[in-house]
Coordinates of C-alpha atoms in Angstrom, one line a residue:
Chain A
X1374 CA 16.1 -61.2 47.5
X1375 CA 18.2 -58.5 50.2
X1376 CA 15.9 -55.7 51.0
X1377 CA 16.7 -52.6 49.9
X1378 CA 16.9 -49.3 51.5
X1379 CA 15.2 -46.6 49.6
X1380 CA 17.3 -43.8 49.2
X1381 CA 14.8 -40.1 49.3
X1382 CA 15.5 -37.9 46.7
X1383 CA 13.3 -34.8 45.7
X1384 CA 13.5 -34.0 41.6
X1385 CA 14.2 -35.3 38.9
X1386 CA 16.2 -34.8 35.3
X1387 CA 17.3 -31.3 36.7
X1388 CA 20.5 -29.9 35.5
X1389 CA 22.1 -29.5 39.0
X1390 CA 21.9 -32.1 42.6
X1391 CA 22.3 -31.8 45.8
X1392 CA 23.3 -34.5 48.2
X1393 CA 22.8 -34.4 51.6
X1394 CA 24.0 -37.2 54.4
X1395 CA 20.1 -38.0 55.9
X1396 CA 16.7 -38.1 55.2
X1397 CA 16.6 -35.4 58.4
X1398 CA 18.6 -33.3 57.0
X1399 CA 16.8 -33.7 53.4
X1400 CA 13.2 -32.7 54.2
X1401 CA 14.6 -29.9 57.1
X1402 CA 16.9 -28.5 53.7
X1403 CA 14.1 -28.4 51.5
X1404 CA 11.8 -27.3 53.8
X1405 CA 14.0 -24.2 53.8
X1406 CA 14.5 -24.2 50.2
X1407 CA 10.5 -23.7 49.9
X1408 CA 10.4 -21.0 52.5
X1409 CA 13.8 -19.2 50.4
X1410 CA 11.7 -19.8 47.2
X1411 CA 14.0 -22.0 45.6
X1412 CA 11.7 -24.7 45.9
X1413 CA 8.1 -24.8 45.0
X1414 CA 5.4 -26.7 47.5
X1415 CA 2.4 -28.2 46.6
X1416 CA 0.4 -27.9 49.1
X1417 CA -2.5 -30.6 48.0
X1418 CA -0.2 -33.4 47.2
X1419 CA 2.0 -32.0 50.4
X1420 CA 5.4 -32.6 48.8
X1421 CA 8.3 -30.5 47.4
X1422 CA 8.8 -29.5 43.7
X1423 CA 12.1 -28.7 42.9
X1424 CA 13.9 -26.2 40.7
X1425 CA 17.1 -26.7 39.1
X1426 CA 18.4 -29.1 41.3
X1427 CA 17.3 -32.0 42.5
X1428 CA 18.4 -33.3 46.2
X1429 CA 18.8 -36.4 47.3
X1430 CA 19.7 -38.0 50.7
X1431 CA 22.8 -41.1 51.0
X1432 CA 22.2 -42.2 54.2
X1433 CA 26.0 -41.6 55.4
X1434 CA 28.7 -39.5 54.9
X1435 CA 30.8 -42.4 54.1
X1436 CA 27.8 -43.3 51.3
X1437 CA 27.8 -40.0 50.1
X1438 CA 31.7 -39.8 49.8
X1439 CA 31.8 -43.2 47.3
X1440 CA 28.6 -42.8 45.3
X1441 CA 30.2 -39.6 44.1
X1442 CA 32.2 -41.3 41.6
X1443 CA 28.4 -42.3 40.5
X1444 CA 26.9 -39.9 40.2
X1445 CA 29.3 -38.1 38.1
X1446 CA 29.5 -40.2 35.7
X1447 CA 26.2 -38.4 34.7
X1448 CA 26.8 -36.5 31.6
X1449 CA 23.7 -34.7 31.9
X1450 CA 24.6 -32.9 35.4
X1451 CA 25.7 -29.8 35.2
X1452 CA 26.3 -28.9 38.4
X1453 CA 26.9 -30.6 42.0
X1454 CA 26.8 -29.6 45.2
X1455 CA 27.5 -31.8 49.0
X1456 CA 26.3 -30.6 51.9
X1457 CA 28.3 -32.6 55.1
X1458 CA 28.4 -32.3 58.6
X1459 CA 31.8 -31.8 60.3
X1460 CA 31.5 -33.5 62.9
X1461 CA 33.8 -33.3 65.8
X1462 CA 37.1 -31.9 63.7
X1463 CA 36.7 -29.7 60.9
X1464 CA 40.0 -30.0 59.9
X1465 CA 39.8 -34.1 59.7
X1466 CA 36.5 -33.8 57.7
X1467 CA 37.5 -30.8 55.3
X1468 CA 40.6 -33.4 54.3
X1469 CA 39.2 -36.5 53.8
X1470 CA 36.8 -34.9 51.3
X1471 CA 39.7 -33.2 49.8
X1472 CA 41.7 -36.9 49.4
X1473 CA 38.8 -38.1 47.6
X1474 CA 38.0 -35.2 45.2
X1475 CA 41.5 -35.0 43.9
X1476 CA 40.4 -38.7 43.2
X1477 CA 38.1 -36.9 40.7
X1478 CA 40.0 -35.7 39.4
X1479 CA 39.3 -32.0 41.1
X1480 CA 42.2 -30.2 41.5
X1481 CA 41.6 -26.0 42.8
X1482 CA 40.6 -28.0 46.5
X1483 CA 42.0 -25.4 49.1
X1484 CA 44.2 -26.0 52.4
X1485 CA 41.0 -24.8 54.3
X1486 CA 36.9 -24.7 53.6
X1487 CA 36.2 -21.6 52.6
X1488 CA 33.4 -19.7 54.8
X1489 CA 31.1 -18.7 52.3
X1490 CA 30.5 -22.3 50.9
X1491 CA 34.0 -23.6 48.5
X1492 CA 32.8 -23.8 44.6
X1493 CA 35.5 -26.0 42.9
X1494 CA 36.1 -24.7 39.1
X1495 CA 38.3 -26.2 38.0
X1496 CA 38.8 -26.9 34.2
X1497 CA 36.9 -29.7 32.5
X1498 CA 34.8 -30.5 35.6
X1499 CA 31.7 -29.5 36.6
X1500 CA 30.7 -27.4 39.4
X1501 CA 30.8 -28.8 42.6
X1502 CA 30.3 -27.5 45.5
X1503 CA 31.0 -28.3 49.4
X1504 CA 28.8 -26.8 52.9
X1505 CA 30.8 -28.3 56.0
X1506 CA 27.6 -28.3 58.5
X1507 CA 27.1 -25.9 60.1
X1508 CA 29.3 -23.1 58.8
X1509 CA 32.2 -23.7 57.2
X1510 CA 34.2 -22.8 60.1
X1511 CA 33.3 -24.7 62.8
X1512 CA 33.2 -28.5 63.8
X1513 CA 29.3 -29.8 64.5
X1514 CA 26.2 -30.9 62.8
X1515 CA 23.0 -29.7 61.5
X1516 CA 21.4 -28.9 64.0
X1517 CA 23.7 -26.6 65.3
X1518 CA 22.7 -24.6 62.1
X1519 CA 19.1 -25.0 63.3
X1520 CA 19.5 -23.8 66.6
X1521 CA 21.5 -20.7 65.1
X1522 CA 17.6 -20.6 63.9
X1523 CA 16.3 -20.2 66.6
X1524 CA 14.0 -16.9 66.4
X1525 CA 15.7 -14.7 69.2
X1526 CA 18.0 -17.4 70.5
X1527 CA 19.7 -15.7 73.2
X1528 CA 16.4 -14.0 74.6
X1529 CA 14.2 -16.3 73.9
X1530 CA 13.5 -17.9 77.7
X1531 CA 11.8 -21.6 76.2
X1532 CA 15.2 -21.5 74.4
X1533 CA 17.0 -20.3 77.6
X1534 CA 15.3 -23.2 79.8
X1535 CA 16.0 -25.4 76.8
X1536 CA 20.1 -25.1 77.6
X1537 CA 19.7 -24.4 81.0
X1538 CA 17.5 -27.9 81.5
X1539 CA 19.9 -29.7 79.7
X1540 CA 23.1 -28.5 80.7
X1541 CA 21.9 -29.7 84.7
X1542 CA 20.4 -33.5 83.2
X1543 CA 20.9 -35.5 85.6
X1544 CA 23.0 -38.7 84.3
X1545 CA 23.7 -37.5 80.8
X1546 CA 24.1 -39.9 78.2
X1547 CA 24.7 -38.3 75.2
X1548 CA 28.8 -37.4 74.4
X1549 CA 29.2 -33.4 73.7
X1550 CA 29.0 -33.5 70.1
X1551 CA 25.4 -34.5 70.4
X1552 CA 24.3 -31.6 72.8
X1553 CA 22.9 -29.9 69.3
X1554 CA 20.6 -32.7 68.4
X1555 CA 19.8 -33.0 72.3
X1556 CA 18.6 -29.3 72.5
X1557 CA 16.6 -29.6 69.1
X1558 CA 14.7 -32.5 70.2
X1559 CA 13.8 -30.6 73.2
X1560 CA 13.1 -27.5 71.5
X1561 CA 11.2 -29.4 69.6
X1562 CA 9.7 -31.5 72.4
X1563 CA 8.4 -28.2 73.9
X1564 CA 6.4 -26.4 71.3
X1565 CA 2.7 -26.5 70.2
X1566 CA 2.6 -29.9 68.9
X1567 CA 5.4 -32.2 70.9
X1568 CA 7.8 -34.1 68.9
X1569 CA 7.4 -33.0 65.0
X1570 CA 10.3 -33.9 62.8
X1571 CA 12.6 -30.7 62.5
X1572 CA 11.1 -30.4 58.8
X1573 CA 8.2 -29.0 60.2
X1574 CA 9.6 -27.3 62.8
X1575 CA 10.3 -24.3 59.7
X1576 CA 6.7 -25.5 58.7
X1577 CA 5.6 -24.3 61.8
X1578 CA 8.1 -21.6 62.4
X1579 CA 9.3 -22.8 65.6
X1580 CA 12.6 -21.9 63.8
X1581 CA 12.8 -19.2 61.6
X1582 CA 13.0 -19.6 57.8
X1583 CA 13.9 -16.1 57.1
X1584 CA 16.5 -16.8 60.4
X1585 CA 19.9 -14.5 58.7
X1586 CA 22.2 -17.3 59.9
X1587 CA 20.8 -19.1 56.9
X1588 CA 21.3 -16.5 53.9
X1589 CA 25.5 -17.8 53.3
X1590 CA 24.4 -21.3 53.2
X1591 CA 21.6 -20.4 50.7
X1592 CA 23.9 -17.8 49.2
X1593 CA 25.9 -20.4 48.8
X1594 CA 23.2 -22.8 47.0
X1595 CA 22.3 -19.8 44.5
X1596 CA 25.8 -19.8 43.4
X1597 CA 26.1 -22.9 42.6
X1598 CA 23.4 -23.5 41.1
X1599 CA 23.0 -20.0 38.7
X1600 CA 19.9 -19.2 41.0
Chain B
X1346 CA 34.6 -72.4 37.1
X1347 CA 38.5 -74.6 36.6
X1348 CA 41.5 -72.7 35.5
X1349 CA 43.5 -74.2 34.5
X1350 CA 46.7 -72.1 33.5
X1351 CA 47.3 -69.0 31.7
X1352 CA 49.5 -69.3 28.2
X1353 CA 50.7 -67.0 26.0
X1354 CA 47.0 -66.7 24.3
X1355 CA 45.3 -65.7 28.3
X1356 CA 43.2 -68.1 29.9
X1357 CA 41.5 -71.0 29.6
X1358 CA 39.7 -73.7 31.0
X1359 CA 37.7 -77.2 30.6
X1360 CA 34.1 -76.7 30.1
X1361 CA 31.7 -79.1 31.5
X1362 CA 32.4 -82.0 28.0
X1363 CA 36.3 -81.8 28.9
X1364 CA 36.5 -79.4 25.9
X1365 CA 39.4 -76.2 27.0
X1366 CA 38.2 -73.6 25.9
X1367 CA 40.2 -70.7 25.7
X1368 CA 38.4 -67.8 26.9
X1369 CA 39.9 -64.7 25.8
X1370 CA 40.1 -66.1 21.1
X1371 CA 36.6 -65.5 21.1
X1372 CA 36.0 -62.5 24.1
X1373 CA 35.4 -58.6 22.6
X1374 CA 37.4 -56.9 25.8
X1375 CA 37.2 -53.7 23.9
X1376 CA 35.5 -51.8 20.9
X1377 CA 35.7 -48.8 19.3
X1378 CA 33.4 -47.9 16.8
X1379 CA 33.7 -45.0 14.3
X1380 CA 31.3 -43.2 12.1
X1381 CA 28.9 -46.1 12.6
X1382 CA 25.1 -44.6 12.8
X1383 CA 25.3 -42.1 15.6
X1384 CA 28.6 -43.3 16.9
X1385 CA 30.7 -40.5 15.7
X1386 CA 33.0 -42.1 17.6
X1387 CA 32.4 -44.4 20.5
X1388 CA 35.2 -45.7 22.8
X1389 CA 34.2 -48.4 25.2
X1390 CA 37.3 -49.4 26.6
X1391 CA 36.3 -52.9 28.8
X1392 CA 33.6 -54.9 28.2
X1393 CA 32.9 -57.7 30.6
X1394 CA 31.4 -61.3 29.6
X1395 CA 28.0 -60.7 30.8
X1396 CA 27.1 -56.4 28.9
X1397 CA 24.1 -54.8 30.2
X1398 CA 23.4 -51.7 27.8
X1399 CA 21.4 -48.9 29.1
X1400 CA 20.4 -45.6 28.2
X1401 CA 17.8 -43.3 27.5
X1402 CA 16.1 -43.0 24.2
X1403 CA 17.9 -42.2 21.3
X1404 CA 21.7 -42.7 22.2
X1405 CA 22.2 -45.6 19.7
X1406 CA 21.8 -49.1 21.9
X1407 CA 20.0 -51.2 19.3
X1408 CA 23.0 -49.6 16.7
X1409 CA 25.3 -50.9 20.0
X1410 CA 23.6 -54.1 19.1
X1411 CA 23.8 -54.0 15.7
X1412 CA 27.1 -52.4 15.2
X1413 CA 28.9 -55.7 17.7
X1414 CA 26.6 -58.1 15.7
X1415 CA 27.9 -57.0 11.6
X1416 CA 31.2 -57.2 13.4
X1417 CA 30.8 -60.9 14.6
X1418 CA 28.7 -61.6 11.4
X1419 CA 31.7 -60.2 9.2
X1420 CA 28.7 -57.9 8.1
X1421 CA 27.4 -60.7 5.9
X1422 CA 25.0 -59.8 3.7
X1423 CA 21.9 -61.4 5.3
X1424 CA 22.8 -59.9 8.4
X1425 CA 22.8 -56.5 6.8
X1426 CA 19.8 -57.2 5.0
X1427 CA 17.6 -58.0 8.1
X1428 CA 19.0 -54.6 10.0
X1429 CA 17.8 -53.4 6.9
X1430 CA 14.8 -54.8 7.1
X1431 CA 13.9 -54.9 10.8
X1432 CA 14.4 -50.6 10.3
X1433 CA 12.2 -50.4 6.9
X1434 CA 15.4 -48.6 5.4
X1435 CA 14.1 -51.8 2.6
X1436 CA 10.7 -52.6 2.5
X1437 CA 10.5 -54.9 -0.6
X1438 CA 11.6 -58.0 -1.2
X1439 CA 11.3 -59.8 -4.6
X1440 CA 9.3 -62.1 -5.4
X1441 CA 10.7 -64.2 -8.6
X1442 CA 12.9 -66.8 -6.8
X1443 CA 14.8 -66.6 -10.4
X1444 CA 15.0 -63.4 -11.2
X1445 CA 18.6 -61.7 -10.9
X1446 CA 19.7 -58.1 -9.7
X1447 CA 18.4 -55.0 -11.3
X1448 CA 19.8 -51.4 -11.0
X1449 CA 17.2 -50.5 -9.5
X1450 CA 18.0 -53.5 -6.6
X1451 CA 21.4 -52.4 -6.7
X1452 CA 20.0 -48.3 -6.0
X1453 CA 17.3 -49.4 -3.2
X1454 CA 20.2 -51.2 -1.6
X1455 CA 23.2 -49.2 -1.6
X1456 CA 20.9 -46.7 -0.2
X1457 CA 19.6 -47.8 1.8
X1458 CA 23.1 -48.2 3.6
X1459 CA 24.1 -44.8 3.6
X1460 CA 21.8 -45.4 7.0
X1461 CA 24.5 -47.3 8.6
X1462 CA 26.9 -44.2 8.1
X1463 CA 26.8 -41.5 11.1
X1464 CA 24.4 -38.3 9.6
X1465 CA 23.4 -40.4 6.2
X1466 CA 26.3 -37.7 4.3
X1467 CA 24.5 -37.7 1.4
X1468 CA 27.9 -38.4 -0.9
X1469 CA 28.0 -37.0 -4.4
X1470 CA 28.2 -39.5 -6.8
X1471 CA 31.0 -39.6 -8.6
X1472 CA 30.2 -41.4 -11.9
X1473 CA 32.5 -40.1 -14.2
X1474 CA 34.8 -42.0 -12.4
X1475 CA 35.5 -46.0 -12.4
X1476 CA 37.0 -46.8 -9.3
X1477 CA 39.6 -48.6 -9.1
X1478 CA 37.9 -51.6 -7.0
X1479 CA 41.6 -52.5 -5.0
X1480 CA 41.5 -48.8 -3.9
X1481 CA 38.6 -46.9 -2.1
X1482 CA 38.6 -43.2 -2.2
X1483 CA 37.9 -40.5 0.0
X1484 CA 34.0 -40.6 -2.0
X1485 CA 33.4 -43.5 -0.1
X1486 CA 31.5 -43.8 3.3
X1487 CA 33.1 -45.7 5.4
X1488 CA 32.6 -46.7 9.1
X1489 CA 34.8 -49.2 11.0
X1490 CA 34.9 -52.0 14.7
X1491 CA 37.9 -52.4 16.0
X1492 CA 38.5 -54.5 19.6
X1493 CA 41.3 -56.0 20.7
X1494 CA 42.3 -58.4 18.6
X1495 CA 40.7 -56.8 14.9
X1496 CA 39.6 -54.1 13.3
X1497 CA 37.0 -54.0 10.8
X1498 CA 35.9 -51.5 7.9
X1499 CA 33.0 -51.6 6.1
X1500 CA 32.5 -49.1 2.9
X1501 CA 30.1 -47.7 0.7
X1502 CA 31.9 -46.5 -2.4
X1503 CA 29.9 -45.2 -5.0
X1504 CA 29.2 -46.4 -7.6
X1505 CA 28.0 -50.6 -7.0
X1506 CA 29.6 -52.2 -4.0
X1507 CA 29.8 -52.1 -0.9
X1508 CA 33.6 -53.0 0.4
X1509 CA 34.6 -54.9 3.8
X1510 CA 37.8 -55.7 5.1
X1511 CA 38.5 -56.9 8.3
X1512 CA 42.7 -57.4 9.9
X1513 CA 44.7 -58.1 13.1
X1514 CA 45.5 -55.1 14.3
X1515 CA 49.1 -55.5 13.9
X1516 CA 49.5 -54.4 10.3
X1517 CA 48.7 -50.1 10.4
X1518 CA 46.9 -49.6 6.9
X1519 CA 45.1 -46.5 7.1
X1520 CA 41.2 -46.4 6.4
X1521 CA 40.6 -44.4 3.2
X1522 CA 43.3 -44.1 0.7
X1523 CA 45.4 -46.9 -1.2
X1524 CA 43.5 -49.0 1.1
X1525 CA 43.3 -52.5 -0.2
X1526 CA 39.3 -54.3 0.2
X1527 CA 37.6 -57.0 -0.7
X1528 CA 34.8 -56.0 -2.8
X1529 CA 31.4 -57.1 -1.5
X1530 CA 29.2 -57.5 -4.4
X1531 CA 25.4 -56.2 -3.7
X1532 CA 23.8 -59.3 -4.3
X1533 CA 19.3 -59.2 -5.5
X1534 CA 17.6 -58.6 -3.4
X1535 CA 16.2 -61.6 -0.7
X1536 CA 13.6 -63.2 -0.8
X1537 CA 10.8 -62.7 2.8
X1538 CA 11.1 -66.2 4.1
X1539 CA 14.5 -67.1 2.3
X1540 CA 15.8 -64.7 4.2
X1541 CA 15.2 -65.5 7.3
X1542 CA 16.3 -68.8 6.7
X1543 CA 19.6 -67.1 5.7
X1544 CA 19.8 -65.0 9.2
X1545 CA 19.8 -68.5 10.9
X1546 CA 22.3 -70.6 8.6
X1547 CA 24.3 -67.2 9.4
X1548 CA 23.6 -67.0 13.6
X1549 CA 25.0 -70.7 13.6
X1550 CA 28.0 -70.2 10.7
X1551 CA 29.2 -67.0 13.1
X1552 CA 28.4 -68.5 15.8
X1553 CA 26.1 -65.8 17.1
X1554 CA 22.9 -65.3 17.6
X1555 CA 20.6 -62.1 17.6
X1556 CA 16.9 -61.8 19.4
X1557 CA 14.8 -59.5 18.4
X1558 CA 12.2 -57.6 21.0
X1559 CA 10.1 -59.5 19.5
X1560 CA 11.3 -62.4 20.7
X1561 CA 13.3 -64.9 18.8
X1562 CA 11.3 -65.7 15.1
X1563 CA 9.5 -69.0 15.5
X1564 CA 11.7 -70.9 12.6
X1565 CA 15.2 -70.3 14.9
X1566 CA 13.4 -71.5 18.1
X1567 CA 12.8 -75.0 15.8
X1568 CA 16.3 -75.3 14.4
X1569 CA 18.2 -74.6 17.0
X1570 CA 16.0 -77.0 19.3
X1571 CA 16.8 -79.6 16.2
X1572 CA 20.5 -79.4 16.8
X1573 CA 20.7 -80.0 20.3
X1574 CA 17.9 -83.1 20.6
X1575 CA 19.5 -85.7 22.6
X1576 CA 22.5 -84.3 23.3
X1577 CA 24.0 -83.4 27.1
X1578 CA 22.5 -79.5 25.8
X1579 CA 19.2 -80.8 25.8
X1580 CA 18.8 -81.5 29.2
X1581 CA 21.4 -78.0 30.2
X1582 CA 18.2 -76.4 28.9
X1583 CA 14.9 -78.5 30.7
X1584 CA 16.6 -76.8 34.0
X1585 CA 17.0 -74.0 32.8
X1586 CA 13.1 -74.0 32.4
X1587 CA 13.3 -75.6 35.4
X1588 CA 13.7 -72.4 36.7
X1589 CA 10.7 -71.3 36.2
X1590 CA 8.4 -74.2 36.6
X1591 CA 9.7 -77.1 39.3
X1592 CA 7.7 -79.5 37.8
X1593 CA 8.7 -79.3 33.7
X1594 CA 10.2 -82.6 33.3
X1595 CA 9.7 -83.3 29.1
X1596 CA 9.7 -81.1 26.6
X1597 CA 9.6 -82.1 22.2
X1598 CA 8.3 -80.8 19.3
X1599 CA 5.2 -81.8 18.0
X1600 CA 4.4 -81.2 14.3
X1601 CA 2.6 -82.1 11.0
X1602 CA 3.9 -82.8 8.1
X1603 CA 0.8 -81.6 6.3
X1604 CA -0.3 -78.4 5.0
X1605 CA -3.6 -77.6 7.5
X1606 CA -0.7 -77.8 10.2
X1607 CA 1.4 -76.0 12.7
X1608 CA 4.7 -77.3 14.3
X1609 CA 5.0 -76.6 18.6
X1610 CA 6.7 -77.0 21.3
X1611 CA 4.8 -79.2 24.1
X1612 CA 6.0 -79.9 27.2
X1613 CA 5.7 -83.0 30.1
X1614 CA 4.9 -81.7 33.7
X1615 CA 4.6 -83.5 36.5
X1616 CA 1.4 -82.3 36.9
X1617 CA -1.2 -83.4 34.2
X1618 CA -0.6 -86.7 32.4
X1619 CA -0.6 -85.3 29.1
X1620 CA 1.8 -83.0 27.6
X1621 CA 0.7 -79.1 27.5
X1622 CA 1.6 -76.5 24.5
X1623 CA 4.7 -74.5 25.7
X1624 CA 2.7 -71.1 24.7
X1625 CA 0.0 -72.2 27.1
X1626 CA 2.9 -71.8 30.2
X1627 CA 3.3 -67.5 29.4
X1628 CA 5.2 -65.4 27.8
X1629 CA 8.7 -65.7 30.6
X1630 CA 9.1 -69.3 30.1
X1631 CA 8.8 -69.6 26.0
X1632 CA 11.6 -66.5 26.3
X1633 CA 13.6 -68.1 28.8
X1634 CA 13.4 -71.0 26.0
X1635 CA 14.5 -69.5 23.5
X1636 CA 17.1 -67.8 25.7
X1637 CA 18.9 -71.1 26.7
X1638 CA 18.3 -72.0 23.4
X1639 CA 20.0 -68.8 21.4
X1640 CA 23.0 -69.5 24.1
X1641 CA 23.2 -72.5 23.3
X1642 CA 23.9 -71.6 18.9
X1643 CA 25.7 -69.0 20.6
X1644 CA 28.0 -71.3 22.2
X1645 CA 31.7 -70.2 21.9
X1646 CA 31.2 -67.0 20.6
X1647 CA 28.3 -64.1 21.0
X1648 CA 25.1 -63.0 22.2
X1649 CA 22.9 -60.0 21.4
X1650 CA 19.6 -59.4 23.2
X1651 CA 17.8 -56.6 22.3
X1652 CA 15.4 -55.4 25.9
X1653 CA 16.1 -58.4 27.6
X1654 CA 13.4 -57.9 30.2
X1655 CA 11.0 -58.7 27.5
X1656 CA 7.9 -60.8 28.7
X1657 CA 10.4 -61.6 32.3
X1658 CA 8.3 -60.8 35.3
X1659 CA 10.7 -58.3 37.6
X1660 CA 10.4 -61.5 40.9
X1661 CA 11.9 -64.2 37.9
X1662 CA 15.2 -61.4 36.4
X1663 CA 17.5 -62.7 38.8
X1664 CA 16.6 -65.6 37.8
X1665 CA 17.4 -64.9 34.7
X1666 CA 20.1 -64.1 35.0
X1667 CA 21.8 -65.7 37.7
X1668 CA 21.2 -68.8 34.4
X1669 CA 22.8 -66.0 32.1
X1670 CA 25.7 -66.2 33.5
X1671 CA 26.3 -69.3 34.3
X1672 CA 25.5 -70.5 30.9
X1673 CA 27.5 -67.9 29.4
X1674 CA 30.5 -68.7 31.5
X1675 CA 29.7 -72.8 30.5
X1676 CA 28.8 -72.6 26.7
X1677 CA 31.7 -69.7 26.3
X1678 CA 29.4 -67.5 25.2
X1679 CA 29.3 -63.0 25.4
X1680 CA 26.6 -61.6 26.5
X1681 CA 25.5 -58.3 25.2
X1682 CA 21.5 -57.3 26.6
X1683 CA 20.4 -54.2 26.7
X1684 CA 17.0 -53.2 29.3
X1685 CA 15.4 -50.3 30.3
X1686 CA 13.9 -50.9 33.0
X1687 CA 15.7 -50.7 36.7
X1688 CA 14.5 -53.8 37.9
X1689 CA 16.7 -55.9 35.4
X1690 CA 19.6 -53.2 36.4
X1691 CA 18.9 -54.1 39.9
X1692 CA 18.2 -58.5 38.6
X1693 CA 21.2 -58.0 36.9
X1694 CA 23.7 -56.8 39.7
X1695 CA 22.4 -59.3 42.0
X1696 CA 23.0 -61.8 39.7
X1697 CA 26.7 -60.0 39.4
X1698 CA 26.8 -60.0 42.6
X1699 CA 27.0 -64.0 43.5
X1700 CA 28.1 -65.0 40.5
X1701 CA 32.6 -65.6 41.1
X1702 CA 33.3 -64.3 39.1
X1703 CA 34.5 -61.0 38.1
X1704 CA 31.8 -61.0 34.7
X1705 CA 30.0 -58.6 34.4
X1706 CA 29.8 -55.5 32.4
X1707 CA 26.8 -52.3 32.4
X1708 CA 27.8 -50.0 30.1
X1709 CA 25.8 -46.6 30.1
X1710 CA 25.3 -45.0 26.4
X1711 CA 24.1 -41.0 26.9
X1712 CA 24.5 -37.9 25.6
X1713 CA 27.6 -35.9 25.9
X1714 CA 28.2 -32.9 28.1
X1715 CA 29.6 -31.3 25.6
X1716 CA 27.1 -32.0 22.6
X1717 CA 30.0 -33.3 20.7
X1718 CA 28.5 -37.3 20.4
X1719 CA 27.7 -40.4 22.7
X1720 CA 30.0 -41.4 25.3
X1721 CA 30.3 -45.1 26.7
X1722 CA 30.4 -44.8 30.4
X1723 CA 31.2 -48.4 31.8
X1724 CA 29.7 -49.2 35.2
X1725 CA 31.8 -52.2 36.2
X1726 CA 30.9 -54.3 39.4
X1727 CA 32.0 -52.3 42.1
X1728 CA 30.5 -49.5 40.9
X1729 CA 27.3 -51.6 40.5
X1730 CA 26.3 -52.4 43.7
X1731 CA 26.6 -49.0 44.9
X1732 CA 24.3 -47.5 41.9
X1733 CA 22.0 -49.9 43.1
X1734 CA 22.0 -50.1 46.9
X1735 CA 21.6 -46.2 46.3
X1736 CA 19.7 -46.0 43.5
X1737 CA 21.3 -44.2 40.7
X1738 CA 20.0 -42.9 37.6
X1739 CA 21.4 -44.6 35.3
X1740 CA 19.1 -45.1 32.4

């Protein structure tokens, strides 16, 4: 028997479903939902308690994209959201998603992603929302979004030091697209408890869950799932 | 599989005994059900050779199996009766073998039969007007099962008979007015023992076997075994049993024709010099044995199983499915099974992916989003692969 990787999911039998790429994204966003009052949290059991919508990671962008048709077969589903990285080219990612959504008979897809997060209103289909990390307007990844939530980022001496040291790193081995990843990893490495995952960063307020930079994303989630 | 060619009638191939088997002749390729139990209108556009039906409680998984059973047994009375008794829609049997149909029995059966029709509509009885036996009027209840090759109607007329009609699809006949039906005269209630034997006889006649939740009855198991003993199929069934226990080499029934003895099954294993009762070897092996016998009886026909996983540990389910795919192909059986178990869905997918023929279909019954009834959502082998890999809930 082939060993199967289990996709992690929080929440079952809820009317909404949010799909994200990986486990890190999932845990970070769910922790953010807790701090923003969208999800509850059980401290004893150390568990997220989703309300209104479940969240689920698909392992990768490709898996997420290819699994959409199967997820949408669930007739009990009332709304579905997709959070993916824009990655190196926002336009390409949007076009690729557009192609897939058209196959699924979504017809009102704009040429450009909506800066406030897009939500389809195609008749006869359930609302489907797309958020391209970090903000639907630039290429990038979840870590850019997280970096904007660093408290007083521009005047923060530790953050400045993170940026400076990484730009001066000798024998730099990562590609430019992963710069934000390196910065967040370094930022986490130099906190009181070094080396914790990014979901923990919110919990410990290494990044500010109430940062206004996250407001448009939270507003999109609330619009999509009618919270 | 050896595909020997394609003709107007579809694919055919040679089975193990070098007999030509036409694949599409017996196959239901699609199914449309109207007005039967909870299905006001259910369409399944594509069926596979091996079909697994999933869905939450009360979405009609068993009703779908009943529809298939009725359709493939020409709605014969023993099958109608069996369905009604199993659902406690009929509860009284006949005691006296010689008794004839009484008006009360007739009323009981007609009343029970209403449960076949969506919403159990309390249609007014129009007793004053005697209907023309050749025509079905608006005051009758009717349901239909339409496949790619056949339309099958079942109707309950108000006064005395159930009416049924099977017709080839190429004639377009209106369902209600002016349509000629064959009356299907209501029999006396069956005796309990006799009903079981009639159901077994019909299953052989129509090559359509239904395995209920409780498993194949002992009577059916014995009868089916007697049909294949000392044939090539016996060896295949033994090799199927070896899936669970490699040591099994022979199988037989021991029966005493005395009132105080029972007939029971024994196997010879390599471990002991004496034969062992099959019942000693666990629920799983008995279930598998019954499954193999049912498949052999359903050769060139249909096997219908309520809750496939019953009695099977999850570790052997994939093996059992593999055998089902293999036998379904070799013996030309179309299989319909239900399940609640995710393990069973995964095992089904695993076996389907290994099988070279694209023959598996998962059918999910669910309530429609807009609340207008039940819909059948199909998942072919490609879909199933994604569903099981990503853990997408389909049950």
